[in-house]
mmCIF file of C-alpha atoms and ligand atoms in Angstrom:
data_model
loop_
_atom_site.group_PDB
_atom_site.id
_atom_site.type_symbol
_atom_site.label_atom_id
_atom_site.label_comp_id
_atom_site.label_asym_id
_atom_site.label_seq_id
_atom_site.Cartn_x
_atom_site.Cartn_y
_atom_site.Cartn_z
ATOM 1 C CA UNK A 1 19.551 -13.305 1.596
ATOM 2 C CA UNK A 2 22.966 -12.388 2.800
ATOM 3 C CA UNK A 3 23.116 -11.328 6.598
ATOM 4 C CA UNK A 4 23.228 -7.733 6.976
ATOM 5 C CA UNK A 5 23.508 -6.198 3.359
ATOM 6 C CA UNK A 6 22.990 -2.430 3.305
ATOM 7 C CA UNK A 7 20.845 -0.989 0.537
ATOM 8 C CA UNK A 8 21.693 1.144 -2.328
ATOM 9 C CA UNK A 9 19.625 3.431 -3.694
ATOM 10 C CA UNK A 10 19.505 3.519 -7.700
ATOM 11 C CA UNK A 11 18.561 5.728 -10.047
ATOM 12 C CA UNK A 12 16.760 5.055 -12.690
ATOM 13 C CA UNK A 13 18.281 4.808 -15.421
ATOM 14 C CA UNK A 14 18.088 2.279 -18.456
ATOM 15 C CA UNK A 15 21.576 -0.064 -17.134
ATOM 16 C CA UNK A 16 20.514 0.294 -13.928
ATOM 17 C CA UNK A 17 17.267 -0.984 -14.906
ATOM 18 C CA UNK A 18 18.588 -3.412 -16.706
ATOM 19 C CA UNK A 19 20.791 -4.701 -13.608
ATOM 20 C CA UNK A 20 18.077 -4.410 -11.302
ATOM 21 C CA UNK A 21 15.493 -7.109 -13.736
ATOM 22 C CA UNK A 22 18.375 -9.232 -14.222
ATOM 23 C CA UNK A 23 18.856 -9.129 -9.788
ATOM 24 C CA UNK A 24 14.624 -9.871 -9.668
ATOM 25 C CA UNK A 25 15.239 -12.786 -12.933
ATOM 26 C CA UNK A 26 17.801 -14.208 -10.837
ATOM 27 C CA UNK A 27 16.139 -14.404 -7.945
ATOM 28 C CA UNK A 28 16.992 -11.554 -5.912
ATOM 29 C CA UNK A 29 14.622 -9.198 -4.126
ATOM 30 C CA UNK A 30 14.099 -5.403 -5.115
ATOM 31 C CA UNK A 31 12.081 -2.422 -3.896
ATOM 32 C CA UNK A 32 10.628 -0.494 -6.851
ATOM 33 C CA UNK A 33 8.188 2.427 -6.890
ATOM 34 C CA UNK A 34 4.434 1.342 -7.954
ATOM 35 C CA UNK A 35 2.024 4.529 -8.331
ATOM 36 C CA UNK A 36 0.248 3.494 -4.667
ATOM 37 C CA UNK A 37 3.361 2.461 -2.525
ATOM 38 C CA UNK A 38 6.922 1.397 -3.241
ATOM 39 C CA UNK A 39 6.451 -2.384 -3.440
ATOM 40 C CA UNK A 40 9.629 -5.669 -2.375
ATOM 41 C CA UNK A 41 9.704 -7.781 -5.084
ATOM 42 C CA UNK A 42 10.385 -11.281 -6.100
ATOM 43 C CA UNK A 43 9.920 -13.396 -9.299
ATOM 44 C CA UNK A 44 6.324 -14.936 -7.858
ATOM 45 C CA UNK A 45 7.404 -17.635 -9.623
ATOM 46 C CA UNK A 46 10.034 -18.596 -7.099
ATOM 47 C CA UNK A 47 9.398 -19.650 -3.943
ATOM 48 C CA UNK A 48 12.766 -19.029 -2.569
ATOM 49 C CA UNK A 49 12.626 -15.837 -3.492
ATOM 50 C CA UNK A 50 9.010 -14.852 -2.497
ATOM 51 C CA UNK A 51 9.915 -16.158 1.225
ATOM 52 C CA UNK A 52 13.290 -13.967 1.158
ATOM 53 C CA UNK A 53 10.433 -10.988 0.986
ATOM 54 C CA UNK A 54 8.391 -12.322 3.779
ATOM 55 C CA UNK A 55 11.912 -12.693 5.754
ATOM 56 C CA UNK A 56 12.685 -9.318 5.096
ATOM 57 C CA UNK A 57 10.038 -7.941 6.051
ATOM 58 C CA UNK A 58 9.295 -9.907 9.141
ATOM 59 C CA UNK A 59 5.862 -10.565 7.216
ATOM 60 C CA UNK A 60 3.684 -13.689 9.099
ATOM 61 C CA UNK A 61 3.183 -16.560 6.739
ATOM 62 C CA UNK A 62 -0.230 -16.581 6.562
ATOM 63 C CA UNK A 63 -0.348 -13.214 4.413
ATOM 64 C CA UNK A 64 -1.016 -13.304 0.967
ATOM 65 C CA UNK A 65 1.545 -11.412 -1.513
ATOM 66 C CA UNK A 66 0.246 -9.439 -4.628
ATOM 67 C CA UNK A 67 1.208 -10.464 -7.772
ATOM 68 C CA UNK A 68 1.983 -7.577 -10.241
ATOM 69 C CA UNK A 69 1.704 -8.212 -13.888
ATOM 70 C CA UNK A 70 2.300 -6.753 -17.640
ATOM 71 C CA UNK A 71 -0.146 -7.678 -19.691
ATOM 72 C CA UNK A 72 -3.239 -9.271 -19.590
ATOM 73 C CA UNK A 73 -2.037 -12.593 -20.967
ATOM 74 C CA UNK A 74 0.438 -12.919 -18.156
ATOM 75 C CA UNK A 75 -2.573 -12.050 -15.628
ATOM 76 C CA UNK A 76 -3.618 -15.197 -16.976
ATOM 77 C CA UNK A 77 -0.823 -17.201 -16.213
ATOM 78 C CA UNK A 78 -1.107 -16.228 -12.375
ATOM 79 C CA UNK A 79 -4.860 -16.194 -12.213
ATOM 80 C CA UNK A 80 -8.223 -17.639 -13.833
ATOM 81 C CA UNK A 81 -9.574 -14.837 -15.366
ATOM 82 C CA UNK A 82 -13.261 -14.216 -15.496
ATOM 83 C CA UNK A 83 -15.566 -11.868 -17.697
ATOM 84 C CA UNK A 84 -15.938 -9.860 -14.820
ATOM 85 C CA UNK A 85 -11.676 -9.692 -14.078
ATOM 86 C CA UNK A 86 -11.853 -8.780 -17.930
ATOM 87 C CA UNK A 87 -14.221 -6.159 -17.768
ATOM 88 C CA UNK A 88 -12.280 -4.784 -14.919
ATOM 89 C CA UNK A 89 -9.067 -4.688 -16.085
ATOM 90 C CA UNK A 90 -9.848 -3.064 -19.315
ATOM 91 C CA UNK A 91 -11.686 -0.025 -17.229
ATOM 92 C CA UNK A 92 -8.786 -0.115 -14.752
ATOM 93 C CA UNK A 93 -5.402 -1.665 -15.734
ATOM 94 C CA UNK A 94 -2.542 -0.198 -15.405
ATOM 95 C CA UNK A 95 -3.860 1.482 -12.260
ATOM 96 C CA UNK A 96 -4.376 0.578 -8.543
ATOM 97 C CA UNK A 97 -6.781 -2.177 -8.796
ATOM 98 C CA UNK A 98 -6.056 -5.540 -7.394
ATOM 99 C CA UNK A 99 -8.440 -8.839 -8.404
ATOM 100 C CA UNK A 100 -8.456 -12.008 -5.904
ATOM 101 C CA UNK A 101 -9.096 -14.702 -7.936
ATOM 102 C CA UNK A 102 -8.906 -18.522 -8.481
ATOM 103 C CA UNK A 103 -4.814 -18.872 -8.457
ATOM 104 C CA UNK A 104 -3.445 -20.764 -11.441
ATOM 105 C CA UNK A 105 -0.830 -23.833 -10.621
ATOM 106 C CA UNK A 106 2.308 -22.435 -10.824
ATOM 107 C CA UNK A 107 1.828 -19.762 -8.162
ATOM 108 C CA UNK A 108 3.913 -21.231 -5.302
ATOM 109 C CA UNK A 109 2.219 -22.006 -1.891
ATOM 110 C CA UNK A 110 4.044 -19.574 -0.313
ATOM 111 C CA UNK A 111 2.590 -16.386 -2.356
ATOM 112 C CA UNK A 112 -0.894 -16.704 -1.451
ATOM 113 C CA UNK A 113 -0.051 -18.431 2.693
ATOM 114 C CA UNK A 114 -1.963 -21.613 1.102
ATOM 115 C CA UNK A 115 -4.673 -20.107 -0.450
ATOM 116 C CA UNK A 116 -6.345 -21.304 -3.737
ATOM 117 C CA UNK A 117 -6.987 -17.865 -4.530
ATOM 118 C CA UNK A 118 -4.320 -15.317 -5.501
ATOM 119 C CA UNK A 119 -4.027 -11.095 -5.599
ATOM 120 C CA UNK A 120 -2.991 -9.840 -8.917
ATOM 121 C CA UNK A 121 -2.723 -6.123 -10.491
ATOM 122 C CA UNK A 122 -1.156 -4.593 -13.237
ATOM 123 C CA UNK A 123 0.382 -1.101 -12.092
ATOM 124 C CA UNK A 124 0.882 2.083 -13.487
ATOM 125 C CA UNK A 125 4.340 3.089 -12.843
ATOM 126 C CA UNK A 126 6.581 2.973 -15.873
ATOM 127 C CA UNK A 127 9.441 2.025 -14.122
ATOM 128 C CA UNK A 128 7.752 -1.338 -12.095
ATOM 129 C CA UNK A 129 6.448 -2.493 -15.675
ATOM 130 C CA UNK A 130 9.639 -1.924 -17.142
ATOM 131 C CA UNK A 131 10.953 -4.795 -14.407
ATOM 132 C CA UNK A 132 8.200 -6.748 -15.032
ATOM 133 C CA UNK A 133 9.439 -6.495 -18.796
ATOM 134 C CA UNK A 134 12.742 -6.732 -18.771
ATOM 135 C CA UNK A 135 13.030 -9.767 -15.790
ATOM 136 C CA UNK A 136 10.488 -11.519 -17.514
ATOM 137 C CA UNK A 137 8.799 -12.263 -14.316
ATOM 138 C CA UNK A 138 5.451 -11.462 -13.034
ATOM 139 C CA UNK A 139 6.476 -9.815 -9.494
ATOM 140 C CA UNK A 140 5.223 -10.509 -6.197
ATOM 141 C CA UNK A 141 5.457 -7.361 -4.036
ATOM 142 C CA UNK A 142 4.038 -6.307 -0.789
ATOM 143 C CA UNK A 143 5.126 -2.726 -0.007
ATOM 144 C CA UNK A 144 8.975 -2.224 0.681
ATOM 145 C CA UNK A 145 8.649 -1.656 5.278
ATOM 146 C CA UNK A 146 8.397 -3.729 8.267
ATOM 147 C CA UNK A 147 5.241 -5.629 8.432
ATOM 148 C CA UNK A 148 3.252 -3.123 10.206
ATOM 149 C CA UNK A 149 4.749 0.117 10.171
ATOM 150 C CA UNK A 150 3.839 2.685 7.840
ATOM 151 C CA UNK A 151 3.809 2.341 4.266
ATOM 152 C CA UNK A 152 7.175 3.933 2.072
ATOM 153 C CA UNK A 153 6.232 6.200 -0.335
ATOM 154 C CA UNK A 154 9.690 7.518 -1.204
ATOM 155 C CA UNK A 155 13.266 5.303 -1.826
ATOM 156 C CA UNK A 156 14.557 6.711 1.623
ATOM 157 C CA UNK A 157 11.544 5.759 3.263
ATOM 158 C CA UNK A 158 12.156 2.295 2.160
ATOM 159 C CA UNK A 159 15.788 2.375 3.233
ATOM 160 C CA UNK A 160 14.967 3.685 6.733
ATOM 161 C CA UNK A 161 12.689 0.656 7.141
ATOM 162 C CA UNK A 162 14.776 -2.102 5.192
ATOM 163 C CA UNK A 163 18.215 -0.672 4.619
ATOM 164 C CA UNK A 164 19.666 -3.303 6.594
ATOM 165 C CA UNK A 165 17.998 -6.233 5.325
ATOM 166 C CA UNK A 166 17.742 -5.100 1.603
ATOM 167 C CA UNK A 167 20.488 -4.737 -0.966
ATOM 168 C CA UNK A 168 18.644 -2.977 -3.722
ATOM 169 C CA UNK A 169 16.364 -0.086 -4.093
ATOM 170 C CA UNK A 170 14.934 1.496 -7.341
ATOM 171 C CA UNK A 171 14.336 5.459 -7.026
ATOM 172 C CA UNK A 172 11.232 6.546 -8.632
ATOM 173 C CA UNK A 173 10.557 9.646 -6.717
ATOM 174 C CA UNK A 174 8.128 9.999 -4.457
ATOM 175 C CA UNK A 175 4.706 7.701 -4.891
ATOM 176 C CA UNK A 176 1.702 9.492 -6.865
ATOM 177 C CA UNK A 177 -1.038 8.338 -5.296
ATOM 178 C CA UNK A 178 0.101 7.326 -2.187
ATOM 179 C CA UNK A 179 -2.416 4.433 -0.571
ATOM 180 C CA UNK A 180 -2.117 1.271 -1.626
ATOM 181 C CA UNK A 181 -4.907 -0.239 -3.900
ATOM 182 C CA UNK A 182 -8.387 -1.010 -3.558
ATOM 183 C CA UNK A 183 -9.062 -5.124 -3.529
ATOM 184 C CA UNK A 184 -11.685 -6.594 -4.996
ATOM 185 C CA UNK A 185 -12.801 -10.410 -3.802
ATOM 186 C CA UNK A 186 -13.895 -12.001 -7.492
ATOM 187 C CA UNK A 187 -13.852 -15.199 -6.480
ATOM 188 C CA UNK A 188 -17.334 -15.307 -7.298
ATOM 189 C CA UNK A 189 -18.302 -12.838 -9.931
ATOM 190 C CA UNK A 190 -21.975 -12.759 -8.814
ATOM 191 C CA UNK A 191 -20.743 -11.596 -5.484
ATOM 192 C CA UNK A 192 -18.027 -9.124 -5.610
ATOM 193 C CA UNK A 193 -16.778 -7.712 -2.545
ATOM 194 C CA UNK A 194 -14.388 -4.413 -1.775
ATOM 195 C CA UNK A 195 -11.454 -6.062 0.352
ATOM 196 C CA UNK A 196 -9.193 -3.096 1.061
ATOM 197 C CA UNK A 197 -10.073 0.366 0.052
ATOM 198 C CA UNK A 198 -8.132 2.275 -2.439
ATOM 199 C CA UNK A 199 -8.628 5.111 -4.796
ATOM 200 C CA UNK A 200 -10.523 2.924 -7.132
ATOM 201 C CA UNK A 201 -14.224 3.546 -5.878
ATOM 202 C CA UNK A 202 -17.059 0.910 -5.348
ATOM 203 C CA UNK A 203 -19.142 3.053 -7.838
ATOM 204 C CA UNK A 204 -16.957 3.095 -10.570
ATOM 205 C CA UNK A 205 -16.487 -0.789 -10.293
ATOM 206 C CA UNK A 206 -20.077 -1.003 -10.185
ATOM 207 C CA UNK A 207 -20.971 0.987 -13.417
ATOM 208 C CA UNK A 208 -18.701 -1.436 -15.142
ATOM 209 C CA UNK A 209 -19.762 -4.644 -13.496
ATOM 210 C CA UNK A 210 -23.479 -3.617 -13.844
ATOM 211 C CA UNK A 211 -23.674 -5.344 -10.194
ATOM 212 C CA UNK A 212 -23.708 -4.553 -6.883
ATOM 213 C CA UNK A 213 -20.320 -4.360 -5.220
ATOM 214 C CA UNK A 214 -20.490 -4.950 -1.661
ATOM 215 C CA UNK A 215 -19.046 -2.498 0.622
ATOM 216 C CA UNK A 216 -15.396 -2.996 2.367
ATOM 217 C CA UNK A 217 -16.346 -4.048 6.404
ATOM 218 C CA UNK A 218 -13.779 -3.986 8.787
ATOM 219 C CA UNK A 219 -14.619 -7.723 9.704
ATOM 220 C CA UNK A 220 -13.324 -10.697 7.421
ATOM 221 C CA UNK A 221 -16.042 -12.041 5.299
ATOM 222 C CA UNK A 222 -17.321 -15.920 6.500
ATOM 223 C CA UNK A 223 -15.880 -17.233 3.227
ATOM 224 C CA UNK A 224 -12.248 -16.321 3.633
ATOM 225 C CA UNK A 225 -10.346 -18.863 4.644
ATOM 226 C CA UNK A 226 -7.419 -16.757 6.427
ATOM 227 C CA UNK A 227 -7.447 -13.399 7.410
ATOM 228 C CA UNK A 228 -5.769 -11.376 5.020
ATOM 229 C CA UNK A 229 -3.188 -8.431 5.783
ATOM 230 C CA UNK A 230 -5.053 -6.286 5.071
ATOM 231 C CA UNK A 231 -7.827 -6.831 7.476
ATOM 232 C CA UNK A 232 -5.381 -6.857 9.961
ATOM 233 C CA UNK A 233 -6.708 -4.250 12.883
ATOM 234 C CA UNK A 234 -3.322 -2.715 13.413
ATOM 235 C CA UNK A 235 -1.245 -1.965 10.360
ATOM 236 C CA UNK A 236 0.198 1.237 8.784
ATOM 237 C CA UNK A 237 1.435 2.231 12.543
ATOM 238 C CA UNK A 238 3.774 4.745 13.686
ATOM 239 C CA UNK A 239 5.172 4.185 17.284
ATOM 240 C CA UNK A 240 3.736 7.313 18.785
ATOM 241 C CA UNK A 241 0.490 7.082 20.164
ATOM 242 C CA UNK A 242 -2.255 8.073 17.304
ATOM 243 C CA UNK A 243 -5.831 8.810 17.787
ATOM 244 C CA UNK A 244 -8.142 9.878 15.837
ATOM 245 C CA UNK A 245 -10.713 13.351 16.008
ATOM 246 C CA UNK A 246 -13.916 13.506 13.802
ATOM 247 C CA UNK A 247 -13.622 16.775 12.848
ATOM 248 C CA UNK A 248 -10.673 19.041 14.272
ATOM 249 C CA UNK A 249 -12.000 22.149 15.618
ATOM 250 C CA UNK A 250 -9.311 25.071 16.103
ATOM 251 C CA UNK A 251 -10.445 25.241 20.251
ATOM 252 C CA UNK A 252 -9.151 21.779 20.602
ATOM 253 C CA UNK A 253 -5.405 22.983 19.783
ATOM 254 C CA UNK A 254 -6.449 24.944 23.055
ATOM 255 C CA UNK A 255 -5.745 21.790 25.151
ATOM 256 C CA UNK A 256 -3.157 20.697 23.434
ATOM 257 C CA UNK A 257 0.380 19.435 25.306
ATOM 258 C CA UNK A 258 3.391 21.027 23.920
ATOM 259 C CA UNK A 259 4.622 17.779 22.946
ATOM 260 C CA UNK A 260 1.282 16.699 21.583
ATOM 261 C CA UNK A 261 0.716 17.362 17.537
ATOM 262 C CA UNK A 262 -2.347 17.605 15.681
ATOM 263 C CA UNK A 263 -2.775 16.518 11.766
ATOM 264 C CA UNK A 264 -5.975 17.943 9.865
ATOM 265 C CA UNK A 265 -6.761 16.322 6.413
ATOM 266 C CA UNK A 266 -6.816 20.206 4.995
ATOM 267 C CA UNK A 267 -4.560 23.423 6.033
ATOM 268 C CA UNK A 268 -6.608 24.798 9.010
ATOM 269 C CA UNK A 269 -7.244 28.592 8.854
ATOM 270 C CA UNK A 270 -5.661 29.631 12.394
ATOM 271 C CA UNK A 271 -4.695 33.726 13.261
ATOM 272 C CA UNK A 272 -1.248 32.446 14.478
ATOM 273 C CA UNK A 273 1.383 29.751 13.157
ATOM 274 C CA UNK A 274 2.075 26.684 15.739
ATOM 275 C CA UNK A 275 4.688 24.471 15.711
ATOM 276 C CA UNK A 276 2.811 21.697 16.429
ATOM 277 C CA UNK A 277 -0.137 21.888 13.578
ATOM 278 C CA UNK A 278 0.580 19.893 10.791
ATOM 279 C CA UNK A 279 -1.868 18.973 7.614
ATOM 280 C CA UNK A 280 -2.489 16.883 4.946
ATOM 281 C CA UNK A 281 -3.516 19.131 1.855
ATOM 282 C CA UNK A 282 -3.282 22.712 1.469
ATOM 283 C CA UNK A 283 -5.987 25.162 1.130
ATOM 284 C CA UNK A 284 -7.919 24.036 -2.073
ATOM 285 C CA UNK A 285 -6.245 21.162 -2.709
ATOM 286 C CA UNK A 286 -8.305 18.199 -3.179
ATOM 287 C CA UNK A 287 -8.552 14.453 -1.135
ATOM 288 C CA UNK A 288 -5.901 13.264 -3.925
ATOM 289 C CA UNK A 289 -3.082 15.825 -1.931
ATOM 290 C CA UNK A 290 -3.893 14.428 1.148
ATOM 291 C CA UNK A 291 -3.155 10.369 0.448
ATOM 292 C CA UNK A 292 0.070 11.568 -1.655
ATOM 293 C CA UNK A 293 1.054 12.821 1.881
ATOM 294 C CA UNK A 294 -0.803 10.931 4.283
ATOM 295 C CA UNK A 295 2.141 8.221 4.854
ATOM 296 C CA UNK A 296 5.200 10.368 4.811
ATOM 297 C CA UNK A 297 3.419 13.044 7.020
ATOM 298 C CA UNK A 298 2.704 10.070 9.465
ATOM 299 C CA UNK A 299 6.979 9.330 9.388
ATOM 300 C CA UNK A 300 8.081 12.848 9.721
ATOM 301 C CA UNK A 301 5.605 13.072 12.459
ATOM 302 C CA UNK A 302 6.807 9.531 14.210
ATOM 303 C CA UNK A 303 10.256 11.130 14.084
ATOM 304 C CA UNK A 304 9.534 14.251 15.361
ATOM 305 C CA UNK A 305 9.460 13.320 19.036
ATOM 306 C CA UNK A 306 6.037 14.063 19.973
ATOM 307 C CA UNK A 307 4.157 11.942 22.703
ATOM 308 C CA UNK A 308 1.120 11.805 20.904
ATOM 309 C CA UNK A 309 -0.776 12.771 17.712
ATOM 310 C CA UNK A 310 -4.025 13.366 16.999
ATOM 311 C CA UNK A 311 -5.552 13.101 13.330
ATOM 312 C CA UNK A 312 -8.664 13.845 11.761
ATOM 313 C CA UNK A 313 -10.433 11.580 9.791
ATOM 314 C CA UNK A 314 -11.029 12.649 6.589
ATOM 315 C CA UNK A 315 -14.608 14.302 5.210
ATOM 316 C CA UNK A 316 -16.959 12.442 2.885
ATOM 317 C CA UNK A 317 -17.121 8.752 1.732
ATOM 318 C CA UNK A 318 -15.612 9.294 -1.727
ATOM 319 C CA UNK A 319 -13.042 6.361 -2.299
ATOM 320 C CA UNK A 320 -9.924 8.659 -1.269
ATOM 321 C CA UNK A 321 -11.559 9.548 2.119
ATOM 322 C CA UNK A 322 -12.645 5.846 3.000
ATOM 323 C CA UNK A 323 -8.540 4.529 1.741
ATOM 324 C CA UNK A 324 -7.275 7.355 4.108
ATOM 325 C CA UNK A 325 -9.337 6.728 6.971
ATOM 326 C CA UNK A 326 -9.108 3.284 6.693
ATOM 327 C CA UNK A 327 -5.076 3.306 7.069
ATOM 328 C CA UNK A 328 -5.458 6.102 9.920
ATOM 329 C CA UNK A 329 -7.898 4.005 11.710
ATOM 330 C CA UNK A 330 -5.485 0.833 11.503
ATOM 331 C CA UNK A 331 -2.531 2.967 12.212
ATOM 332 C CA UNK A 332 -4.374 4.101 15.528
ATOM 333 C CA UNK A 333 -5.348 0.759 16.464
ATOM 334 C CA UNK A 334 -3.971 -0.515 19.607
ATOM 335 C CA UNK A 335 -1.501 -3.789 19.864
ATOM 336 C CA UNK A 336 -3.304 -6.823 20.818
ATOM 337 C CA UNK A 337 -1.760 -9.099 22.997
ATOM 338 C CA UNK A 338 1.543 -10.247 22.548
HETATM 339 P P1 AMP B 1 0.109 -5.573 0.865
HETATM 340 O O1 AMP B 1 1.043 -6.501 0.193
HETATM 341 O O2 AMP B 1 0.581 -5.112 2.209
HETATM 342 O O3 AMP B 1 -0.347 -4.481 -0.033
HETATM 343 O O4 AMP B 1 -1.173 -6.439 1.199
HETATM 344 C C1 AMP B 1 -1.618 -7.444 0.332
HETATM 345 C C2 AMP B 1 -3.103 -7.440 0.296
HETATM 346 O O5 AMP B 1 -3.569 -8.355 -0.658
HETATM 347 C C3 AMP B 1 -3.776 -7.802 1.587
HETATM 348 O O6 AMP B 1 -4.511 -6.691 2.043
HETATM 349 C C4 AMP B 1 -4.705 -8.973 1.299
HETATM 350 O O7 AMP B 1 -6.014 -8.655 1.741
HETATM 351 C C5 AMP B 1 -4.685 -9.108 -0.170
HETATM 352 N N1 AMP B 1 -4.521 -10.448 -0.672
HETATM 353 C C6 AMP B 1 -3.426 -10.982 -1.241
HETATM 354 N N2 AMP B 1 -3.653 -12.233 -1.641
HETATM 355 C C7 AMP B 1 -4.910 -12.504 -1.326
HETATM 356 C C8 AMP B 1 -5.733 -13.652 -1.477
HETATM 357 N N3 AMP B 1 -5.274 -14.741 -2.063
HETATM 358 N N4 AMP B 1 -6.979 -13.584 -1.028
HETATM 359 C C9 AMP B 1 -7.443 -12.482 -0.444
HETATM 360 N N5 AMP B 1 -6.723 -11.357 -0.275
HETATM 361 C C10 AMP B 1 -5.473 -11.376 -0.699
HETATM 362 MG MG1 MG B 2 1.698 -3.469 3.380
#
């Protein structure tokens, strides 16, 4: 990686595309647009390039990369497929489901911090499976920020994070579903376990599994051998002071600071406007609104020079509303010691 390169943003169109696999077959680094996040990738093949991503993003060592893929075969040639990875993949792939399984031999140390076991998904967006295509690689990609800031869901997100450190950036608009995907440990397919909540839910894996699926807990399970990004407590996390509120009553705007802001999940129904009331989903819209916005309403509200915000969790335990609070909850957590 060259010292201090400063990104371009490019649209996308077939030569650019074209440029941009022929940048990831050569071993460069590129942020693309998946369908959760946008994503840095690297041929996971190449260890060189895999630890340029790390560098970039100031990403510890000792967590993992997902590996993205194109077709089922190539899943294979990252990770030991089960019946159960088979099963899931038919119900799910391309979409925002991500298997941890038994890595295969030519995925480099580096991409799964040591690991035996390696992440792998096959997204949705066009545009990251035409780079899979084209580059012939199968792409390791964490998502396009600083290791711990909030996720990008746009291209200018990503070059307000990594313009700097980052030569190339792929615009695919702004993310669809905006949370990253739900992980599923199937290490052991008798024992399935929900590492990171997405939009995939528990149920839905379960109906296809015919098995329990256990839960996502906040703590690492005994078996893992490192703890994985993301189980990290703080993650997703603007610089203002965040906490979170249960349920946001209108009285509590009462109290507020002038400098203080307030996010609900859905457009509050207040008898006057106020600049500092912000939301996630309009009036009707459902949880699907509010994780499309979730991470760039958590920027423009890190930029806008408030001392503190306060967000509500959102209602309900569908999959959507345990991804969301899941990233606020992180994103409110405080630093540990330094
Ligand atoms: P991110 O790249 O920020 O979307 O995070 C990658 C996620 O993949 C983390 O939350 C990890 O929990 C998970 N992950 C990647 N590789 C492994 C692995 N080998 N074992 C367990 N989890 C993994
Ligand atoms: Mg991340």
């Amino acid at each position: 990686m060259s010292t201090s390169p400063t990104a371009r943003i490019y649209r996308p169109t077939p030569r650019n595309l074209a440029f941009l696999a022929n940048v990831l077959a050569r071993g460069g680094i590129v942020a693309a647009p998946t369908e959760t996040v946008y994503g840095l990738a690297a041929d996971a093949r190449n260890a060189k390039a895999c630890r340029d991503v790390f560098r970039a993003k100031g990403r510890p060592a000792n967590d993992p990369l997902i590996v993205h893929v194109n077709s089922l075969d190539q899943a294979g040639e990252v990770a030991a497929l089960n019946d159960a990875a088979r099963s899931l993949a038919k119900a799910f792939w391309p979409g925002p489901l991500t298997l941890v399984l038994p890595k295969q031999p030519g995925v480099p140390a580096i991409v799964t911090s040591g690991l035996e076991s390696v992440a792998v998904r096959m997204p949705a967006h066009t545009l990251f499976r035409e780079l899979i295509e084209r580059s012939g690689c199968p792409l390791a990609a964490p998502s396009a920020n600083p290791f711990g800031y909030i996720s990008p869901t746009t291209a200018a997100h990503v070059r307000d994070g990594l313009g700097q450190r980052i030569k190339y950036i792929l615009d695919g608009g702004s993310a669809q579903i905006g949370v990253e995907s739900t992980i599923l440990d199937l290490r052991n397919p008798s024992k399935p376990a929900i590492l990171r909540p997405g939009s995939i839910s528990r149920e839905a894996m379960e109906m296809v599994l015919e098995r329990k699926v256990a839960a996502y807990t906040r703590k690492a399970p005994a078996h893992t051998a490192a703890p994985a990004p993301g189980m990290l407590e703080r993650h997703y996390s603007p610089r203002t002071p965040l906490t979170l509120v249960d349920k946001l009553a209108p009285a509590f705007l009462h109290k507020l600071a002038n400098n203080e802001a307030v996010l609900f999940v859905h457009q509050p129904r207040l008898s006057q406007q106020t600049p500092n009331v912000f939301w996630l989903a309009n009036h009707g819209e459902e949880l699907m609104a509010a994780a499309h916005n979730l991470f760039n309403q958590l920027r423009m509200l890190d930029s806008g020079g408030w001392t503190q915000i306060h967000a509500e969790l959102a209602p309900g335990s569908s999959a959507l509303a345990l991804a969301i609070n899941d990233r606020l909850s992180r994103a409110a957590a405080k630093r540990g010691p330094a």
